[in-house]
Short mmCIF file of C-alpha atoms and ligand atoms in Angstrom, two decimals:
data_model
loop_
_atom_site.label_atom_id
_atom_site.label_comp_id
_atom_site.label_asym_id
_atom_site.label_seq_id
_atom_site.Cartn_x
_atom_site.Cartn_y
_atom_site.Cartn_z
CA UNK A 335 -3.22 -8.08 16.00
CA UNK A 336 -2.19 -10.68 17.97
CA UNK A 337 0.52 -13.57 17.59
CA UNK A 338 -2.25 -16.27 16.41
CA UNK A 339 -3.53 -13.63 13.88
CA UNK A 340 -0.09 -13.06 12.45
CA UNK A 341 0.55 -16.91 12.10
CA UNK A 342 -2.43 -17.44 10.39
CA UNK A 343 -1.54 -14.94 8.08
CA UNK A 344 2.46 -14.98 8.08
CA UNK A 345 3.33 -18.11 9.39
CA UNK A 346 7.24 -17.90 9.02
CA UNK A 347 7.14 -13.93 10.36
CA UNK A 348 4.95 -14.49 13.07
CA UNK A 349 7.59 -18.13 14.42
CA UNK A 350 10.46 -16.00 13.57
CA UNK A 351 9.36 -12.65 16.05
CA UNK A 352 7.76 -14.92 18.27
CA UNK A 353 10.90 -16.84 19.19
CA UNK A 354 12.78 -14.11 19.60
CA UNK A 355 10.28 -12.27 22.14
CA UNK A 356 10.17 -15.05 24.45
CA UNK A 357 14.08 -15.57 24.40
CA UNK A 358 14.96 -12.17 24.99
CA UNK A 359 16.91 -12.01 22.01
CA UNK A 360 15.58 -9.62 19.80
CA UNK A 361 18.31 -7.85 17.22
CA UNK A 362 19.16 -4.45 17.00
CA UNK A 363 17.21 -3.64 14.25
CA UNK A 364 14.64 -5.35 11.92
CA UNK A 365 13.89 -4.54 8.29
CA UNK A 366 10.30 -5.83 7.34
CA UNK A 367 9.78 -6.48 3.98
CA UNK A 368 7.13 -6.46 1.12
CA UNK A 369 3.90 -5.41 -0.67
CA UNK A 370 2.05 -5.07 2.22
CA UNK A 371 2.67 -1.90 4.48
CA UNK A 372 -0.42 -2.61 6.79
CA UNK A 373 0.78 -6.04 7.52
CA UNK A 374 4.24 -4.26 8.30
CA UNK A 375 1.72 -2.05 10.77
CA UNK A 376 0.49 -4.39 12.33
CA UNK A 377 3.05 -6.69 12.67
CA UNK A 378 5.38 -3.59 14.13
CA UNK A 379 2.65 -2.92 16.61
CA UNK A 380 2.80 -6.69 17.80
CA UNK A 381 6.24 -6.45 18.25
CA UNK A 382 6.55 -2.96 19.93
CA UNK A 383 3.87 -4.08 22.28
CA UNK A 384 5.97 -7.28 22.95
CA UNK A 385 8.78 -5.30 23.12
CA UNK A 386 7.79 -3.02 26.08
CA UNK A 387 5.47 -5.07 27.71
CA UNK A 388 6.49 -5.81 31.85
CA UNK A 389 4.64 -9.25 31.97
CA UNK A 390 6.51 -11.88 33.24
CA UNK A 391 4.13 -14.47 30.97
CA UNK A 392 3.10 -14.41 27.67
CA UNK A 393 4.07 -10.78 25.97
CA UNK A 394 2.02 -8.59 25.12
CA UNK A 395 -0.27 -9.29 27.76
CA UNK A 396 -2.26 -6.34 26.67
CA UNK A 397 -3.61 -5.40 30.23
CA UNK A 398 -0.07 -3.79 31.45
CA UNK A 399 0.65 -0.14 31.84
CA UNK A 400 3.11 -0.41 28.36
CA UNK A 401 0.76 -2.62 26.63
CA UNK A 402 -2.10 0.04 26.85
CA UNK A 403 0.19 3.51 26.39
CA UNK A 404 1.82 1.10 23.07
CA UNK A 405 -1.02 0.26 22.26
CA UNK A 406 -3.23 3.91 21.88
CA UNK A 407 0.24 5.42 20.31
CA UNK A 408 0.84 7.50 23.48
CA UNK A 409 4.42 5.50 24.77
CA UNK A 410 7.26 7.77 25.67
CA UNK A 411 9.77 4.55 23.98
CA UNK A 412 7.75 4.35 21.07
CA UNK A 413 8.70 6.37 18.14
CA UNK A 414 7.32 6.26 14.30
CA UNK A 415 8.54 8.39 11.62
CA UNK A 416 7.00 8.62 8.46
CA UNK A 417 8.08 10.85 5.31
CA UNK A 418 7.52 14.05 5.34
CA UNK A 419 6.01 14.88 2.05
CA UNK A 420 8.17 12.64 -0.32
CA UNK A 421 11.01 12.07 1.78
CA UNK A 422 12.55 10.83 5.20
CA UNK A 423 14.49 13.92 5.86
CA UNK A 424 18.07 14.40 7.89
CA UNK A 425 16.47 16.04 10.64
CA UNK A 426 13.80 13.45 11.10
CA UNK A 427 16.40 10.84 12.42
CA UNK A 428 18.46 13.50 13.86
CA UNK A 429 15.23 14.01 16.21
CA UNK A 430 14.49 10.72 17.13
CA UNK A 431 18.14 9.97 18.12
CA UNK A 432 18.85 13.33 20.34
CA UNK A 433 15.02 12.17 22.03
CA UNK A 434 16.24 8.66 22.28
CA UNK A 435 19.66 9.85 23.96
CA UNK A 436 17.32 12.14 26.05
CA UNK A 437 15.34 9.80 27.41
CA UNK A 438 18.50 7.17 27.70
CA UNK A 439 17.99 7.57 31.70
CA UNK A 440 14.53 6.65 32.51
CA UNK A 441 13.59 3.94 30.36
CA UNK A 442 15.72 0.45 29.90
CA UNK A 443 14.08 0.00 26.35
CA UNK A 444 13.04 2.11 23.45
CA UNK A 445 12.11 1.11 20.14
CA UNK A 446 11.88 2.98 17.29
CA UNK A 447 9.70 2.77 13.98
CA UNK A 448 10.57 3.79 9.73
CA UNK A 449 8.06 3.14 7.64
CA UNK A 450 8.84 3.54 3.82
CA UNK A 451 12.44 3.43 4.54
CA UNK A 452 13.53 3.37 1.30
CA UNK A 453 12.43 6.94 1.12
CA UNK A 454 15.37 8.14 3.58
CA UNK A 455 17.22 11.00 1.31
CA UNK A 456 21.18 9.66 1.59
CA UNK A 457 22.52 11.63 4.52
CA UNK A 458 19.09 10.03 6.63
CA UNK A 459 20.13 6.76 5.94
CA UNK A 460 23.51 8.00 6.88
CA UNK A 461 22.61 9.19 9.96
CA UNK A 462 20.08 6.21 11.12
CA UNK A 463 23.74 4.06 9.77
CA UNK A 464 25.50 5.63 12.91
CA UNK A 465 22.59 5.19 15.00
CA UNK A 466 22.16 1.64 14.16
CA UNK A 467 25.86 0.94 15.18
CA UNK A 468 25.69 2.32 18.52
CA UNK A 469 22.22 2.27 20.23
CA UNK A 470 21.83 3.67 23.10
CA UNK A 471 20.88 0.93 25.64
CA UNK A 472 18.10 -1.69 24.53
CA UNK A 473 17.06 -0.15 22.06
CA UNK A 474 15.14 -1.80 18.80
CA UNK A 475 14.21 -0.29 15.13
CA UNK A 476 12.20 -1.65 12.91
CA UNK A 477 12.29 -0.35 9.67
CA UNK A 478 9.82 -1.17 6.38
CA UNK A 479 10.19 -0.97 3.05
CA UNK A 480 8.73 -2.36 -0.05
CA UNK A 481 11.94 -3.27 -1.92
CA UNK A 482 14.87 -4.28 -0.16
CA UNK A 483 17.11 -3.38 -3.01
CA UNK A 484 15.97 0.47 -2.13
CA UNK A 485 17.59 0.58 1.03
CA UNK A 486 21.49 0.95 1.74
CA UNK A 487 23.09 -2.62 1.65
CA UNK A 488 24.92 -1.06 4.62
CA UNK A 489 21.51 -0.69 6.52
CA UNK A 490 20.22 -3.93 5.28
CA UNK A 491 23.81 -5.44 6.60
CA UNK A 492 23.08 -4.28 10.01
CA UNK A 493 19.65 -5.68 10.23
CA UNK A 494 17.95 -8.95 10.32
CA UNK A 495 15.62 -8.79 7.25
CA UNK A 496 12.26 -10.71 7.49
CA UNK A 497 9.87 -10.98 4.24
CA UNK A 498 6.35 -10.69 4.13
CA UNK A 499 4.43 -13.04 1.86
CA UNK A 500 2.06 -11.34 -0.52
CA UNK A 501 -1.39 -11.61 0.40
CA UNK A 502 -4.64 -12.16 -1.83
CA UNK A 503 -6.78 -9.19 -2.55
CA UNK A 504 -9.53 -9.98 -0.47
CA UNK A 505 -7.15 -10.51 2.32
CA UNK A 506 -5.50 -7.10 2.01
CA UNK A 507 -9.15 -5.60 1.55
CA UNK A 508 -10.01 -6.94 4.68
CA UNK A 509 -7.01 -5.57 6.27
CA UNK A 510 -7.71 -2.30 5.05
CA UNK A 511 -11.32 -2.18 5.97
CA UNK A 512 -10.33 -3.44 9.73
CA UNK A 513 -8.11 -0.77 9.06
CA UNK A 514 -10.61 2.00 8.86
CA UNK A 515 -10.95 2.42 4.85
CA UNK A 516 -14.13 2.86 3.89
CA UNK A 517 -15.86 -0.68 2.08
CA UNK A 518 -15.93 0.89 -1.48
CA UNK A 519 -11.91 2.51 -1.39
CA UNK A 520 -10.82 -0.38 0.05
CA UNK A 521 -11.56 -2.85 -2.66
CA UNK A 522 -10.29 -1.16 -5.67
CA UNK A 523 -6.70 -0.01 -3.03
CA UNK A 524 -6.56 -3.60 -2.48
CA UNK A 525 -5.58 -4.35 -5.95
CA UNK A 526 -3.53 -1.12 -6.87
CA UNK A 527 -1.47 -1.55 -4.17
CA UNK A 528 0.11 2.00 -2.99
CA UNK A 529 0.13 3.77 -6.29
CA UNK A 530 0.63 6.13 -7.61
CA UNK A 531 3.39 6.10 -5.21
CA UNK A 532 4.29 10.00 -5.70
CA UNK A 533 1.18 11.17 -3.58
CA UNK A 534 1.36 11.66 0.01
CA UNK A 535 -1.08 8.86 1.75
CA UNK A 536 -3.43 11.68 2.61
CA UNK A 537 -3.49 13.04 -0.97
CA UNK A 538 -3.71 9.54 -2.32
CA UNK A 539 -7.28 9.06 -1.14
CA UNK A 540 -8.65 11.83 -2.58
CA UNK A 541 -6.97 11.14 -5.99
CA UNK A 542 -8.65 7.65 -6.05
CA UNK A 543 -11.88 9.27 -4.79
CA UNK A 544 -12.18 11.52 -7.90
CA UNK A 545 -9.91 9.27 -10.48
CA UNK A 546 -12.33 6.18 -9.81
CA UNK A 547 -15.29 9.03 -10.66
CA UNK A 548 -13.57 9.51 -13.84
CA UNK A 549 -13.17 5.79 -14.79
CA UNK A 550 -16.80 4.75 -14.06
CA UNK A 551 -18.36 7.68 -15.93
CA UNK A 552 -15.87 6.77 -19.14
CA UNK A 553 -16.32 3.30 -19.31
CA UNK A 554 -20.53 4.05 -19.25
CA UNK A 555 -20.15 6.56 -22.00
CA UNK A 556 -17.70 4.36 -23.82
CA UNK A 557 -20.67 1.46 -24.17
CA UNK A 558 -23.57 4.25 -25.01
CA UNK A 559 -22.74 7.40 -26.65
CA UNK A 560 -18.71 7.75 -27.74
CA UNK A 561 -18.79 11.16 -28.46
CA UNK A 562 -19.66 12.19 -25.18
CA UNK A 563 -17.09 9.84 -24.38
CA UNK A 564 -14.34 12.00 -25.91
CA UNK A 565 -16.00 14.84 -24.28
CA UNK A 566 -15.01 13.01 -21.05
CA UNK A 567 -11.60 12.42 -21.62
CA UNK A 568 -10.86 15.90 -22.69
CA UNK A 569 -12.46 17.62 -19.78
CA UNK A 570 -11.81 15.06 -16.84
CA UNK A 571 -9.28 12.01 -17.66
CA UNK A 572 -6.28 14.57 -19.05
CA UNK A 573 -7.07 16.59 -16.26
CA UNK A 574 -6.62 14.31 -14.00
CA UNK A 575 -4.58 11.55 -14.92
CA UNK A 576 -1.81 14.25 -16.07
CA UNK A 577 2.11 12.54 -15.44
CA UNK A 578 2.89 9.29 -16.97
CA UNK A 579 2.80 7.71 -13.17
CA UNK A 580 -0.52 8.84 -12.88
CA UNK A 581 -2.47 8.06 -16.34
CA UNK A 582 -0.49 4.51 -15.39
CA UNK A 583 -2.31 4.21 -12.13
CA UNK A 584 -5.73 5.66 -14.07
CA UNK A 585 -4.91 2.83 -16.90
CA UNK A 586 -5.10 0.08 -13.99
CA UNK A 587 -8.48 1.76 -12.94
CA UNK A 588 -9.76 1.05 -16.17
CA UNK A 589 -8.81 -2.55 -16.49
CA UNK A 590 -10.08 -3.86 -13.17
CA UNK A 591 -13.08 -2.86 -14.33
CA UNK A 592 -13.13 -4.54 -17.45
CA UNK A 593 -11.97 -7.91 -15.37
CA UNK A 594 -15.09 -6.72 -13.04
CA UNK A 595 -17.55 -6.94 -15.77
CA UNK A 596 -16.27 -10.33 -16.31
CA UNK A 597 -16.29 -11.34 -13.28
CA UNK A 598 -20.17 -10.25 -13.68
CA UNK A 599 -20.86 -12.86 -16.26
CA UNK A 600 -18.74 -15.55 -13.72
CA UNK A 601 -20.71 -14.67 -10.87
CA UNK A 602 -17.58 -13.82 -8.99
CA UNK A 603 -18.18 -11.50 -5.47
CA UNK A 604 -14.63 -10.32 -5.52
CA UNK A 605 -15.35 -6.99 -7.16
CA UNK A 606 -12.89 -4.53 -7.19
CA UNK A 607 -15.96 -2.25 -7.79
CA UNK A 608 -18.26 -3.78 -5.47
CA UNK A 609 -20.55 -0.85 -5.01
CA UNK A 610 -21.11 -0.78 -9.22
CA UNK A 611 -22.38 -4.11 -9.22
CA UNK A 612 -25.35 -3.34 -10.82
CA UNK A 613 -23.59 -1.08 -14.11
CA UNK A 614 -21.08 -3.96 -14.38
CA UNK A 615 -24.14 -6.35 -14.69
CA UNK A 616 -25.40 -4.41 -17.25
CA UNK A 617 -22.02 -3.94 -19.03
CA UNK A 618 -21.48 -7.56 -19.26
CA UNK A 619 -24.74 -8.59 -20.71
CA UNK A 620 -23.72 -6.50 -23.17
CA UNK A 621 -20.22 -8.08 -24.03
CA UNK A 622 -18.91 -11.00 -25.15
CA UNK A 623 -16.33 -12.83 -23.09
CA UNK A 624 -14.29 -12.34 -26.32
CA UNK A 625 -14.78 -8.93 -26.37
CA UNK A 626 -14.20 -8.25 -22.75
CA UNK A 627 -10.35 -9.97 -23.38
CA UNK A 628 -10.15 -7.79 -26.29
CA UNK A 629 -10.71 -5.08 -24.21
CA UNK A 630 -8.65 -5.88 -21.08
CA UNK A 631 -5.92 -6.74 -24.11
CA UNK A 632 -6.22 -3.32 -25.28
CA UNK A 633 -5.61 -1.26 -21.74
CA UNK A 634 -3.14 -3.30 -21.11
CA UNK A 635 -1.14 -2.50 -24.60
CA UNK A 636 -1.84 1.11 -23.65
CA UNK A 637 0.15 0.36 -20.42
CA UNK A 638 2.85 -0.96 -22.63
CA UNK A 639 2.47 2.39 -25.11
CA UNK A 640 2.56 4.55 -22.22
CA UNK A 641 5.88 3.12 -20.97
CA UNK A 642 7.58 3.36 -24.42
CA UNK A 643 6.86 7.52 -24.24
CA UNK A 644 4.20 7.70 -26.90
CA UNK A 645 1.74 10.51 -26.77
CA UNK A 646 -0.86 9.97 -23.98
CA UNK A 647 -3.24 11.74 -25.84
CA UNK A 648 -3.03 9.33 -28.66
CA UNK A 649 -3.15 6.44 -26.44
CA UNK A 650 -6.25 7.61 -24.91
CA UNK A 651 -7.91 7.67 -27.95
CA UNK A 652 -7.05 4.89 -29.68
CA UNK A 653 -8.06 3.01 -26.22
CA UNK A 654 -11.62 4.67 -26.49
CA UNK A 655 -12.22 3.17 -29.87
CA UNK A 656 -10.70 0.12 -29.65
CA UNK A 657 -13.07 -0.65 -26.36
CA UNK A 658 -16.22 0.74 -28.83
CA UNK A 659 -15.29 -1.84 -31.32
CA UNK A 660 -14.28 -4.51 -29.10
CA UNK A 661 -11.22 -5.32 -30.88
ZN1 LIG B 1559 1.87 -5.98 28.81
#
């Protein structure tokens, strides 16, 4: 990432840190907020660089001793901390400050890292609260969170809050294939966002690895032989998709590929199952437009089901026949 990139992509972010950098006059702590956690990454990673970078012109110059260590995640001043399991614990902040305050000596600036904030258990936020007030030295935090409103106005009082415009879903695909996500997981992560938001990131994967499985194999049977269809959502959708959070998440699956298939008969490349291109083809020269809004209609009134506590059982199959018959 560099400053140009950020512009181009969050022009008011990018002015706002970039001033601040080349004035010296960086807060004590930032709170970045929105959708987006990899733009919060990346934009934290600009601004730690900046941050510790020695160069007298432009910063980060990228070539410096700081830049580098920042830059490969091996600084002594740089700290991250992410949940641990669900939660930011107590003893997570309670580490970073006795490093910070052991470090205080040797190193003018330090700069510290939260990402999903919002998931600092009370006393946490407590303790990062009396951190916050008295930093040790030049020190910075940057903290991220989806929803400002899940944070403690005491923390967002103390902070300078900066929010990050959405971006489309081919933009945040993008980001998460420069990222590292693999071509096919990217696309359909770029449009569910985080969810479902109870897995751990490294659980998450796998979930959407096996749940997408799931989706693709129901909606084929769906079209060509319902009963194995059923058969399906016995053995491997209830299974699965088990909590309410998670047959949600399964729910929103299901729909992007019914938008997919009409995106098929539009032509449209921005698949959220681009490696299916050639079932979706198939699927939609089977289907009406008409019936593909039906359908779409019908997940998303399962959605609504779903979130008024009736039986996901029932929902399921009333979904499964209501796709067969297009209504
Ligand atoms: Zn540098």
């Amino acid at each position: 990432m560099t400053w140009d990139r950020l512009r181009s992509r969050q022009p008011v972010v990018a002015k706002l840190l970039q001033q601040a950098v080349v004035r010296e006059r960086l807060p004590h702590a930032y709170v970045f907020e929105g959708e987006d956690r990899l733009e919060h990454r990346e934009a934290a990673s600009l601004l730690c660089r900046a941050f510790l970078c020695r160069s007298t012109e432009t910063k980060p110059c990228g070539v410096c001793h700081d830049c580098k260590r920042a830059e490969n995640g091996s600084h002594p001043d740089l700290t991250t901390i992410q949940p641990d399991g669900l939660s930011i614990k107590k003893n997570q902040v309670e580490l970073l400050q006795k490093e910070f305050a052991y470090k205080g000596m040797e190193s003018p600036r330090k700069v510290y890292v939260i990402e999903d904030a919002d998931l600092m258990t009370a006393s946490a936020a407590n303790s990062l609260l009396t951190f916050l007030e008295e930093p040790e030295g030049e020190t910075l935090a940057i903290l991220m969170t989806r929803n400002l409103h899940f944070l403690l106005p005491t923390i967002v009082s103390r902070s300078q809050i900066l929010s990050f415009s959405p971006l489309s879903d081919v933009e945040r695909q993008k980001n998460l294939e420069a990222a590292g996500e693999k071509p096919v997981l990217a696309a359909l992560r770029a449009r569910i966002g985080d969810k479902p938001v109870d897995l751990p990131e490294e659980e998450r994967t796998a979930w959407i690895v096996h749940g997408r499985q799931v989706v693709i194999q129901l909606a084929e049977e769906v079209l060509q032989r319902p009963q194995q269809a059923r058969l399906i959502l016995q053995e491997k959708w209830h299974s699965h998709f088990k909590d309410r959070n998670h047959i949600d998440t399964g729910l929103d699956l299901f729909l992007f590929w019914y938008r997919d298939v009409l995106y098929m008969k539009w032509e449209r490349e921005d698949l959220a199952y681009p490696d299916q291109a050639e079932r979706l083809r198939v699927e939609s020269l089977h289907r009406s437009e008409t019936m593909l809004a039906s359908n779409m209609k019908a997940v998303m009134e399962a959605k609504k089901y779903l979130s008024a506590n009736v039986n996901p059982q029932l929902i399921m199959e009333r979904l499964l026949l209501r796709i067969q018959e297009g209504s």
